[in-house]
Coordinates of C-alpha atoms in Angstrom, one line a residue:
Chain O
M1 CA -15.8 13.9 -10.4
K2 CA -15.7 11.4 -7.5
V3 CA -14.1 12.6 -4.3
I4 CA -12.9 9.7 -2.1
T5 CA -11.4 9.9 1.4
S6 CA -11.3 6.2 2.3
I7 CA -8.4 4.0 1.3
Q8 CA -10.6 0.9 1.1
E9 CA -13.2 2.6 -1.1
M10 CA -10.4 4.0 -3.4
Q11 CA -8.8 0.6 -3.8
Q12 CA -12.1 -1.1 -4.6
Y13 CA -13.1 1.7 -7.0
M14 CA -9.8 1.6 -8.9
K15 CA -9.9 -2.2 -9.0
S16 CA -13.3 -2.1 -10.6
L17 CA -12.0 0.4 -13.2
K18 CA -9.0 -1.8 -14.0
L19 CA -11.3 -4.9 -14.4
E20 CA -13.1 -2.9 -17.1
G21 CA -9.7 -2.6 -18.9
K22 CA -9.4 1.2 -18.3
T23 CA -5.9 2.8 -18.2
I24 CA -5.3 4.9 -15.2
G25 CA -3.2 8.0 -15.0
F26 CA -2.2 9.4 -11.6
V27 CA -0.9 12.8 -10.4
P28 CA 0.0 12.7 -6.7
T29 CA 0.0 16.2 -5.2
M30 CA 0.0 18.0 -1.8
G31 CA -2.8 20.2 -3.0
Y32 CA -2.9 24.0 -3.4
L33 CA -2.9 23.3 -7.1
H34 CA -1.1 25.7 -9.4
E35 CA -0.3 25.9 -13.1
G36 CA 2.5 23.3 -12.7
H37 CA 0.1 20.7 -11.3
L38 CA -2.4 21.5 -14.1
T39 CA 0.3 20.8 -16.7
L40 CA 0.7 17.3 -15.2
I41 CA -3.1 16.9 -15.0
N42 CA -3.7 17.9 -18.6
K43 CA -1.0 15.6 -19.9
A44 CA -2.3 12.7 -17.8
R45 CA -5.8 13.5 -18.9
S46 CA -4.8 13.2 -22.6
E47 CA -3.0 9.9 -22.1
N48 CA -5.4 7.8 -20.0
D49 CA -9.0 6.6 -19.8
V50 CA -9.2 7.5 -16.1
L51 CA -7.4 10.4 -14.3
A52 CA -6.8 10.1 -10.6
V53 CA -5.3 12.9 -8.5
S54 CA -4.4 12.7 -4.9
I55 CA -4.3 15.6 -2.5
F56 CA -2.4 14.7 0.7
V57 CA 0.0 16.8 2.7
N58 CA 2.4 14.1 3.8
P59 CA 3.8 14.7 7.2
L60 CA 6.6 12.1 6.7
Q61 CA 8.4 14.2 4.1
F62 CA 8.7 17.3 6.3
G63 CA 11.7 17.8 8.5
P64 CA 11.2 18.8 12.1
N65 CA 12.0 22.4 11.2
E66 CA 10.0 22.5 8.1
D67 CA 6.5 23.9 7.5
F68 CA 4.1 21.0 7.7
D69 CA 1.6 22.9 9.9
S70 CA 1.7 26.1 7.9
Y71 CA 1.8 24.4 4.4
P72 CA -1.0 26.0 2.4
R73 CA -4.2 24.1 2.1
D74 CA -7.4 25.0 0.2
F75 CA -9.4 21.9 -0.6
E76 CA -12.5 23.8 -2.0
S77 CA -10.4 25.6 -4.6
D78 CA -8.4 22.4 -5.4
R79 CA -11.7 20.5 -5.8
K80 CA -13.0 23.0 -8.4
L81 CA -9.7 23.2 -10.3
A82 CA -9.6 19.4 -10.5
E83 CA -13.2 19.1 -11.6
N84 CA -12.7 21.8 -14.3
N85 CA -9.6 20.1 -15.6
G86 CA -11.2 16.7 -16.2
V87 CA -10.1 14.8 -13.1
D88 CA -12.3 11.7 -12.6
V89 CA -11.3 10.7 -9.1
L90 CA -9.9 13.0 -6.4
F91 CA -8.4 11.0 -3.5
H92 CA -8.2 13.2 -0.4
P93 CA -7.5 11.1 2.7
S94 CA -6.9 12.4 6.2
T95 CA -3.6 12.0 8.0
E96 CA -5.3 9.5 10.3
E97 CA -6.5 7.5 7.3
M98 CA -3.0 7.3 5.8
Y99 CA -1.1 6.9 9.1
P100 CA -3.6 5.4 11.6
T101 CA -0.7 4.0 13.7
K102 CA 3.1 4.3 13.7
M103 CA 4.4 2.7 10.5
S104 CA 5.9 -0.7 11.2
L105 CA 8.2 -0.2 8.2
T106 CA 9.1 2.6 5.8
A107 CA 11.0 3.0 2.5
V108 CA 14.5 4.2 3.0
V109 CA 16.3 5.8 0.0
H110 CA 20.0 5.1 -0.2
S111 CA 21.2 6.9 -3.3
R112 CA 20.2 9.9 -5.5
I113 CA 19.6 11.9 -2.3
N114 CA 22.8 13.5 -1.0
V115 CA 23.1 15.9 -3.9
L116 CA 21.3 19.1 -5.1
C117 CA 18.5 20.2 -2.8
G118 CA 18.3 16.8 -1.1
R119 CA 21.6 17.4 0.6
Q120 CA 19.8 19.8 3.0
R121 CA 16.7 17.8 3.5
N122 CA 17.7 14.7 5.6
G123 CA 14.9 12.1 5.5
H124 CA 12.8 14.0 3.0
F125 CA 13.0 11.5 0.3
D126 CA 12.3 8.6 2.7
G127 CA 9.0 10.3 3.4
V128 CA 8.3 10.9 -0.3
A129 CA 9.1 7.2 -1.2
T130 CA 7.1 5.8 1.7
V131 CA 3.9 7.8 0.9
L132 CA 4.3 6.9 -2.8
V133 CA 4.5 3.2 -2.1
K134 CA 1.2 3.7 -0.2
L135 CA -0.4 5.8 -2.9
F136 CA 0.8 3.6 -5.7
N137 CA -0.8 0.6 -3.9
I138 CA -4.0 2.5 -3.3
V139 CA -4.4 4.0 -6.7
Q140 CA -2.8 1.2 -8.8
P141 CA -2.1 3.5 -11.8
D142 CA -0.7 2.5 -15.1
R143 CA 1.2 5.8 -15.4
A144 CA 2.3 8.3 -12.8
Y145 CA 3.2 11.9 -13.6
F146 CA 5.9 14.0 -12.0
G147 CA 7.3 17.4 -13.0
L148 CA 11.0 17.7 -14.0
K149 CA 11.2 21.0 -12.1
D150 CA 12.0 18.8 -9.1
A151 CA 14.3 16.6 -11.2
Q152 CA 15.8 15.0 -8.0
Q153 CA 12.3 13.8 -7.0
V154 CA 11.8 12.4 -10.5
A155 CA 15.1 10.5 -10.1
V156 CA 14.1 9.1 -6.7
V157 CA 10.7 8.0 -8.1
D158 CA 12.4 6.4 -11.0
G159 CA 14.5 4.4 -8.6
L160 CA 11.4 3.5 -6.5
I161 CA 9.4 2.3 -9.5
T162 CA 12.4 0.4 -11.0
D163 CA 13.9 -1.2 -7.9
F164 CA 10.5 -2.0 -6.3
N165 CA 9.2 -3.3 -9.6
F166 CA 6.0 -1.3 -9.5
P167 CA 4.0 -2.1 -12.7
I168 CA 3.8 1.6 -13.4
T169 CA 5.3 3.8 -16.1
L170 CA 6.9 7.0 -14.8
V171 CA 6.1 10.0 -17.0
P172 CA 8.5 12.9 -16.3
V173 CA 6.9 16.2 -17.5
A174 CA 9.0 19.0 -18.9
I175 CA 9.4 22.2 -17.0
V176 CA 6.9 24.9 -18.0
R177 CA 8.6 28.2 -18.7
E178 CA 7.7 31.9 -19.1
E179 CA 8.2 33.3 -22.6
D180 CA 11.6 34.6 -21.7
G181 CA 12.7 31.2 -20.4
L182 CA 12.3 31.5 -16.6
A183 CA 10.9 28.3 -15.1
K184 CA 7.4 28.9 -13.8
S185 CA 7.2 28.9 -10.0
S186 CA 4.9 30.3 -7.4
R187 CA 8.0 31.9 -5.9
N188 CA 8.7 34.1 -8.9
V189 CA 6.3 36.8 -7.6
N190 CA 8.7 37.3 -4.8
L191 CA 11.4 38.6 -7.2
T192 CA 11.9 42.4 -7.4
P193 CA 11.3 43.8 -10.9
Q194 CA 15.1 44.1 -11.4
E195 CA 15.6 40.5 -10.2
R196 CA 12.8 39.3 -12.5
L197 CA 14.8 40.7 -15.4
E198 CA 18.0 39.1 -14.2
S199 CA 16.3 35.7 -13.5
T200 CA 16.2 34.9 -17.2
K201 CA 20.0 34.4 -17.0
L202 CA 19.5 31.1 -15.1
Y203 CA 18.0 29.2 -18.0
E204 CA 20.2 31.2 -20.4
S205 CA 23.3 29.9 -18.6
L206 CA 22.0 26.3 -18.8
Q207 CA 21.4 26.6 -22.5
M208 CA 24.8 28.1 -23.0
A209 CA 26.3 25.2 -21.1
K210 CA 24.4 22.7 -23.3
R211 CA 25.7 24.5 -26.4
E212 CA 29.3 24.3 -25.2
I213 CA 28.9 20.6 -24.6
E214 CA 27.4 20.1 -28.0
K215 CA 30.4 22.0 -29.4
G216 CA 32.7 19.4 -27.7
Q217 CA 33.5 20.6 -24.2
R218 CA 33.7 17.5 -22.0
N219 CA 35.1 18.8 -18.7
P220 CA 32.3 19.2 -16.1
K221 CA 34.3 21.7 -14.0
V222 CA 34.7 24.0 -17.1
I223 CA 31.0 23.9 -17.7
E224 CA 30.1 24.6 -14.1
E225 CA 32.5 27.6 -14.0
L226 CA 31.0 28.9 -17.2
I227 CA 27.5 28.8 -15.7
K228 CA 28.6 30.4 -12.4
K229 CA 30.4 33.2 -14.2
H230 CA 27.4 33.9 -16.4
I231 CA 25.1 34.1 -13.3
T232 CA 27.4 36.1 -11.1
G233 CA 28.3 38.4 -14.0
H234 CA 24.7 39.1 -15.0
T235 CA 22.6 38.9 -11.8
S236 CA 22.5 40.0 -8.2
G237 CA 21.6 36.4 -7.1
V238 CA 23.8 34.3 -4.9
I239 CA 24.6 30.9 -6.2
D240 CA 23.5 28.1 -3.9
Y241 CA 24.8 25.3 -6.2
V242 CA 25.6 24.5 -9.8
E243 CA 25.9 20.8 -10.2
M244 CA 26.1 18.1 -13.0
Y245 CA 25.4 14.4 -12.7
R246 CA 24.5 11.3 -14.6
Y247 CA 20.7 11.2 -14.8
P248 CA 18.6 9.7 -13.3
E249 CA 21.3 8.0 -11.2
L250 CA 22.7 11.3 -9.9
D251 CA 26.2 9.8 -9.8
E252 CA 29.3 11.9 -10.1
L253 CA 30.4 12.6 -13.7
S254 CA 34.1 12.0 -14.3
E255 CA 33.4 12.5 -18.0
L256 CA 30.4 14.0 -19.8
K257 CA 28.7 11.1 -21.5
G258 CA 25.2 9.6 -21.6
R259 CA 22.2 11.2 -20.1
I260 CA 23.1 14.1 -17.8
I261 CA 21.5 16.8 -15.7
I262 CA 22.8 20.3 -15.0
A263 CA 20.9 21.8 -12.1
L264 CA 21.3 25.0 -10.2
A265 CA 19.8 27.0 -7.3
V266 CA 20.2 30.7 -6.9
K267 CA 19.1 32.9 -4.0
F268 CA 17.6 36.3 -4.7
T269 CA 16.5 38.6 -1.9
K270 CA 13.1 37.0 -1.2
A271 CA 13.1 34.0 -3.6
R272 CA 15.3 31.0 -4.1
L273 CA 15.0 29.8 -7.7
I274 CA 15.9 26.4 -9.0
D275 CA 16.2 25.2 -12.6
N276 CA 17.7 22.3 -14.5
I277 CA 18.1 20.7 -17.9
T278 CA 18.5 17.1 -18.7
F279 CA 19.8 15.9 -22.1
D280 CA 21.9 13.2 -23.8
V281 CA 25.5 13.8 -24.6
Chain H
M1 CA 2.6 -25.2 -15.7
K2 CA 4.3 -22.0 -16.9
V3 CA 7.8 -21.4 -15.7
I4 CA 8.8 -17.7 -16.0
T5 CA 12.2 -16.2 -15.2
S6 CA 11.7 -12.7 -16.5
I7 CA 10.1 -10.0 -14.3
Q8 CA 8.6 -8.2 -17.3
E9 CA 7.1 -11.4 -18.7
M10 CA 5.7 -12.3 -15.3
Q11 CA 4.1 -8.9 -14.8
Q12 CA 2.5 -8.9 -18.3
Y13 CA 1.2 -12.5 -17.8
M14 CA -0.2 -11.8 -14.4
K15 CA -1.8 -8.6 -15.7
S16 CA -3.5 -10.5 -18.5
L17 CA -4.9 -13.0 -16.0
K18 CA -6.2 -10.2 -13.8
L19 CA -7.9 -8.5 -16.8
E20 CA -9.7 -11.8 -17.3
G21 CA -11.1 -11.4 -13.7
K22 CA -9.1 -14.3 -12.3
T23 CA -8.2 -14.4 -8.6
I24 CA -4.5 -15.0 -7.9
G25 CA -3.1 -16.9 -5.0
F26 CA 0.7 -16.5 -4.3
V27 CA 3.1 -18.6 -2.3
P28 CA 6.6 -17.0 -2.1
T29 CA 9.3 -19.5 -1.3
M30 CA 13.1 -19.9 -1.4
G31 CA 12.6 -23.3 -3.0
Y32 CA 13.7 -26.8 -1.8
L33 CA 10.0 -27.4 -1.3
H34 CA 8.9 -29.6 1.6
E35 CA 5.6 -30.6 3.2
G36 CA 5.2 -27.1 4.8
H37 CA 5.3 -25.4 1.4
L38 CA 2.9 -28.0 0.0
T39 CA 0.4 -27.2 2.7
L40 CA 0.5 -23.5 1.7
I41 CA 0.3 -24.5 -2.0
N42 CA -2.7 -26.8 -1.5
K43 CA -4.5 -24.1 0.5
A44 CA -3.8 -21.4 -2.1
R45 CA -4.8 -23.9 -4.8
S46 CA -8.2 -24.4 -3.3
E47 CA -8.9 -20.7 -2.8
N48 CA -7.9 -19.1 -6.1
D49 CA -8.4 -19.3 -9.8
V50 CA -4.7 -19.1 -10.5
L51 CA -1.8 -20.3 -8.3
A52 CA 1.5 -18.6 -8.6
V53 CA 4.6 -19.8 -6.6
S54 CA 8.0 -18.0 -6.6
I55 CA 11.3 -19.7 -6.0
F56 CA 14.0 -17.2 -5.2
V57 CA 16.8 -17.5 -2.7
N58 CA 16.9 -13.8 -1.6
P59 CA 20.5 -12.7 -0.8
L60 CA 19.1 -9.6 1.0
Q61 CA 17.7 -11.6 3.9
F62 CA 20.9 -13.5 4.7
G63 CA 23.3 -12.0 7.2
P64 CA 27.0 -11.9 6.5
N65 CA 27.6 -15.0 8.6
E66 CA 24.5 -16.9 7.3
D67 CA 24.3 -19.6 4.7
F68 CA 23.3 -17.9 1.4
D69 CA 25.8 -19.8 -0.7
S70 CA 25.2 -23.1 0.9
Y71 CA 21.4 -22.7 1.1
P72 CA 20.0 -25.9 -0.5
R73 CA 18.7 -25.6 -4.1
D74 CA 17.1 -28.2 -6.3
F75 CA 15.0 -26.5 -9.0
E76 CA 14.3 -29.7 -11.0
S77 CA 12.7 -31.4 -8.0
D78 CA 10.9 -28.2 -7.1
R79 CA 9.5 -27.9 -10.6
K80 CA 8.1 -31.4 -10.5
L81 CA 6.6 -30.9 -7.0
A82 CA 5.0 -27.6 -8.1
E83 CA 3.6 -29.1 -11.3
N84 CA 2.2 -32.2 -9.4
N85 CA 0.5 -29.9 -6.8
G86 CA -1.4 -27.8 -9.3
V87 CA 0.8 -24.7 -9.5
D88 CA -0.1 -22.7 -12.6
V89 CA 2.9 -20.3 -12.7
L90 CA 6.3 -20.9 -11.3
F91 CA 8.3 -17.7 -11.1
H92 CA 12.0 -18.4 -10.9
P93 CA 14.2 -15.3 -11.5
S94 CA 17.9 -15.2 -11.2
T95 CA 19.6 -12.9 -8.6
E96 CA 20.7 -10.7 -11.5
E97 CA 17.1 -10.4 -12.7
M98 CA 15.9 -9.4 -9.2
Y99 CA 18.9 -7.2 -8.3
P100 CA 20.5 -6.0 -11.5
T101 CA 22.0 -3.0 -9.7
K102 CA 22.4 -1.9 -6.1
M103 CA 19.0 -1.0 -4.8
S104 CA 18.5 2.8 -4.7
L105 CA 16.0 2.2 -1.8
T106 CA 14.9 -0.7 0.4
A107 CA 12.2 -1.4 2.9
V108 CA 13.3 -1.0 6.5
V109 CA 11.3 -2.7 9.3
H110 CA 11.1 -0.7 12.5
S111 CA 8.9 -2.8 14.8
R112 CA 8.0 -6.5 15.4
I113 CA 11.6 -7.5 14.8
N114 CA 13.6 -7.2 18.0
V115 CA 11.9 -10.2 19.7
L116 CA 11.8 -14.0 19.3
C117 CA 14.2 -15.3 16.6
G118 CA 14.5 -11.8 14.9
R119 CA 16.5 -10.5 17.9
Q120 CA 19.5 -12.5 16.6
R121 CA 19.0 -11.7 12.9
N122 CA 19.9 -8.1 12.4
G123 CA 18.6 -6.8 9.0
H124 CA 16.9 -10.1 8.1
F125 CA 13.4 -8.8 8.0
D126 CA 14.5 -5.7 6.0
G127 CA 15.6 -8.2 3.3
V128 CA 12.4 -10.1 3.6
A129 CA 10.2 -7.0 3.4
T130 CA 12.2 -5.6 0.4
V131 CA 12.0 -8.8 -1.7
L132 CA 8.3 -9.1 -0.8
V133 CA 7.6 -5.5 -2.0
K134 CA 9.2 -6.6 -5.3
L135 CA 7.5 -9.9 -5.5
F136 CA 4.1 -8.5 -4.7
N137 CA 4.5 -5.9 -7.4
I138 CA 5.6 -8.5 -9.9
V139 CA 3.0 -11.2 -9.1
Q140 CA 0.1 -8.8 -8.1
P141 CA -1.7 -11.5 -6.2
D142 CA -5.1 -11.2 -4.4
R143 CA -4.0 -13.4 -1.6
A144 CA -0.5 -14.3 -0.2
Y145 CA 0.1 -17.4 1.9
F146 CA 2.6 -17.6 4.8
G147 CA 3.0 -20.4 7.4
L148 CA 2.5 -19.6 11.0
K149 CA 5.5 -21.7 11.9
D150 CA 7.4 -18.5 11.4
A151 CA 4.9 -16.4 13.2
Q152 CA 7.2 -13.4 13.4
Q153 CA 7.5 -13.4 9.6
V154 CA 3.7 -13.5 9.4
A155 CA 3.6 -10.5 11.8
V156 CA 6.1 -8.5 9.7
V157 CA 4.3 -9.3 6.4
D158 CA 1.0 -8.3 8.1
G159 CA 2.7 -4.9 8.9
L160 CA 4.0 -4.7 5.3
I161 CA 0.7 -5.3 3.7
T162 CA -1.3 -3.1 6.1
D163 CA 1.1 -0.1 6.4
F164 CA 2.1 -0.1 2.7
N165 CA -1.6 -0.6 1.7
F166 CA -0.9 -3.5 -0.6
P167 CA -4.3 -4.6 -2.1
I168 CA -3.5 -8.1 -0.9
T169 CA -5.1 -10.4 1.7
L170 CA -2.6 -12.1 3.9
V171 CA -3.6 -15.7 4.6
P172 CA -1.7 -17.1 7.6
V173 CA -1.6 -20.9 7.4
A174 CA -1.8 -23.0 10.6
I175 CA 1.2 -25.0 11.7
V176 CA 1.2 -28.6 10.5
R177 CA 1.9 -31.1 13.3
E178 CA 2.8 -34.8 13.7
E179 CA 0.1 -36.9 15.3
D180 CA 1.7 -36.4 18.7
G181 CA 1.7 -32.6 18.3
L182 CA 5.3 -31.9 17.3
A183 CA 5.4 -29.1 14.7
K184 CA 6.6 -30.5 11.4
S185 CA 10.1 -29.4 10.4
S186 CA 12.9 -30.7 8.2
R187 CA 15.1 -30.3 11.3
N188 CA 13.1 -33.0 13.3
V189 CA 15.2 -35.8 11.7
N190 CA 18.2 -34.4 13.6
L191 CA 16.6 -35.3 16.9
T192 CA 17.9 -38.4 18.7
P193 CA 15.1 -41.0 19.3
Q194 CA 15.0 -39.9 23.0
E195 CA 14.8 -36.3 22.0
R196 CA 12.1 -37.0 19.5
L197 CA 10.0 -38.5 22.4
E198 CA 10.8 -35.4 24.6
S199 CA 10.0 -33.0 21.8
T200 CA 6.2 -33.5 22.2
K201 CA 6.5 -31.6 25.4
L202 CA 7.0 -28.3 23.6
Y203 CA 3.5 -28.2 22.1
E204 CA 2.2 -29.8 25.3
S205 CA 3.6 -26.9 27.3
L206 CA 2.0 -24.4 25.0
Q207 CA -1.4 -26.1 25.3
M208 CA -1.0 -26.2 29.0
A209 CA -0.3 -22.5 29.1
K210 CA -3.4 -21.8 27.0
R211 CA -5.5 -23.9 29.4
E212 CA -4.2 -21.9 32.4
I213 CA -5.1 -18.7 30.7
E214 CA -8.5 -20.0 29.8
K215 CA -8.9 -20.9 33.5
G216 CA -8.2 -17.2 34.4
Q217 CA -4.4 -16.8 34.8
R218 CA -3.5 -13.3 33.6
N219 CA 0.1 -12.9 34.6
P220 CA 2.5 -13.5 31.6
K221 CA 5.4 -14.2 33.9
V222 CA 3.6 -17.0 35.7
I223 CA 2.7 -18.5 32.3
E224 CA 6.2 -18.3 31.0
E225 CA 7.6 -19.9 34.1
L226 CA 5.0 -22.7 33.8
I227 CA 6.2 -23.5 30.3
K228 CA 9.9 -23.3 31.2
K229 CA 9.3 -25.6 34.1
H230 CA 7.4 -28.1 32.0
I231 CA 10.2 -28.2 29.3
T232 CA 13.2 -28.3 31.6
G233 CA 11.4 -30.9 33.8
H234 CA 10.5 -33.2 31.0
T235 CA 13.2 -32.8 28.3
S236 CA 17.0 -32.6 27.9
G237 CA 16.6 -29.5 25.6
V238 CA 18.0 -26.1 26.5
I239 CA 15.5 -23.2 26.4
D240 CA 16.5 -20.5 24.0
Y241 CA 13.4 -18.4 24.7
V242 CA 9.8 -18.6 25.9
E243 CA 8.1 -15.3 25.1
M244 CA 4.5 -13.9 25.0
Y245 CA 3.4 -10.8 23.0
R246 CA 0.4 -9.1 21.5
Y247 CA -0.1 -10.5 18.1
P248 CA 0.6 -9.5 15.4
E249 CA 2.1 -6.3 16.8
L250 CA 4.6 -8.2 18.9
D251 CA 4.4 -5.6 21.6
E252 CA 5.1 -6.3 25.3
L253 CA 2.1 -7.6 27.2
S254 CA 1.6 -6.0 30.5
E255 CA -1.7 -7.9 30.8
L256 CA -3.0 -10.9 29.0
K257 CA -5.8 -9.6 26.7
G258 CA -6.7 -9.6 23.1
R259 CA -4.9 -11.7 20.5
I260 CA -1.6 -13.1 21.8
I261 CA 1.2 -15.3 20.8
I262 CA 3.2 -17.7 23.0
A263 CA 6.4 -18.7 21.2
L264 CA 9.4 -20.8 22.2
A265 CA 12.7 -22.0 20.9
V266 CA 14.5 -25.0 22.4
K267 CA 17.9 -26.4 21.5
F268 CA 18.5 -30.1 21.4
T269 CA 21.9 -31.6 20.6
K270 CA 21.6 -31.3 16.8
A271 CA 18.4 -29.5 16.3
R272 CA 16.9 -26.2 17.5
L273 CA 13.1 -26.4 17.5
I274 CA 10.6 -23.6 17.4
D275 CA 6.9 -23.6 18.1
N276 CA 4.1 -21.2 18.9
I277 CA 0.4 -20.8 19.4
T278 CA -1.7 -17.7 18.7
F279 CA -5.1 -17.2 20.2
D280 CA -7.6 -14.7 21.6
V281 CA -7.9 -14.1 25.3

């Protein structure tokens, strides 16, 4: 596995691989790799000649009150995990390498942002989009892999690739779940044993909603109420939001039709869990 | 010469050329090609295996009170000129092809804009940067050619390529001048015979300023006054601005040092002329 820290070296190396006709899969990460990342990495590994992974904690996507400085970092562990999972090129630039001077321009995201978790993270997706423009130009991949756990990020990246005409195929990767349906997350360990039992009701409520829609229910408000009732009735969690939109546009749904997302966030005592399903109506 | 109107076809064609190891030169234009464009085209022709030119009048870079609808267009003439000047691929998309839906994100330029002509064109460079991100991703050139007549645009494109890490070399092309020094422009025909004689004083004043700096003058204000005095003393034109900056950053100069630009705009009765010189102090 090659570890590259210089933008210029990375661009030259990727260009040489492309000239050989190799297909390139790319998994951008902020490091501290966990099972979720490895799912993306394994999928990208199986679909491309070359697998590139970036590890870069991007200051631009953290708000002033967010945890950029304390964001967990463990490059030595990440390096081993990447190597053991078939990564060919690990791109690990410093902040100074990525942002040597104040950016003379940035990407600004206008839609798909003021819903779901993005509503509380002003400017977050501008930072995500800006660093992805840079990383896409540095890595020049054929395919880029993003997990559907953060379905709003996938929607923003879909807009970025489509509207900026990047010659890249976005590969959204399905949420990985525990056997009982709970979406895997490093935050799940913060649930109490009782909450852990209750937490299966989140995905259960999403599946129930999907069944109701398949049976013919077309009123988004009725579906949302159904989910809320199921969660408040069967868990001690406090609902942050239950929302439904067209996907990936994240537009309001006046009617249930086409591709949609149902997403929710629920606060337990020491863990805020998110989950979602996307499907065609 | 290939004429392509589809983004997807253009991307696939350019990708196939790159896989053959061909170098690609790119001249983005809004069409209505004149001698200035042909200078860029000829230079790009001589430096690359493949020469791609785009013709697209980009609505995003026109302000609400600017002339998008009445901007001159003559595709048949452009096509012939391109073919006769060795263009290999002419990319000519419709507005609907480039902007099928409202953009979910755009490029926003933060610096290098509120000086020179940009001061009066709010949002103009955001539109230029956004369409160039798209065109660069569609054409995927090795080199992109821009004329130094619009030195501010070159500065913005320099920031775009550097800060977004496009794997593209920016090639700024020197201003083409008449034998008496006047920068060539389609607007020069709007000068009266008397103004045409006076107009040589613009470049003369810039050269004079350069000589003074070479002789040791280091005060920007003194240089600016020298230029203004030369123009008001020898022409009937009204000075719009005479400005000096670090180049390409377009930062204020407290001291004359490093690479600088001296730029000016002068209004005659029916033509507003611009000119500039960039050089190292």
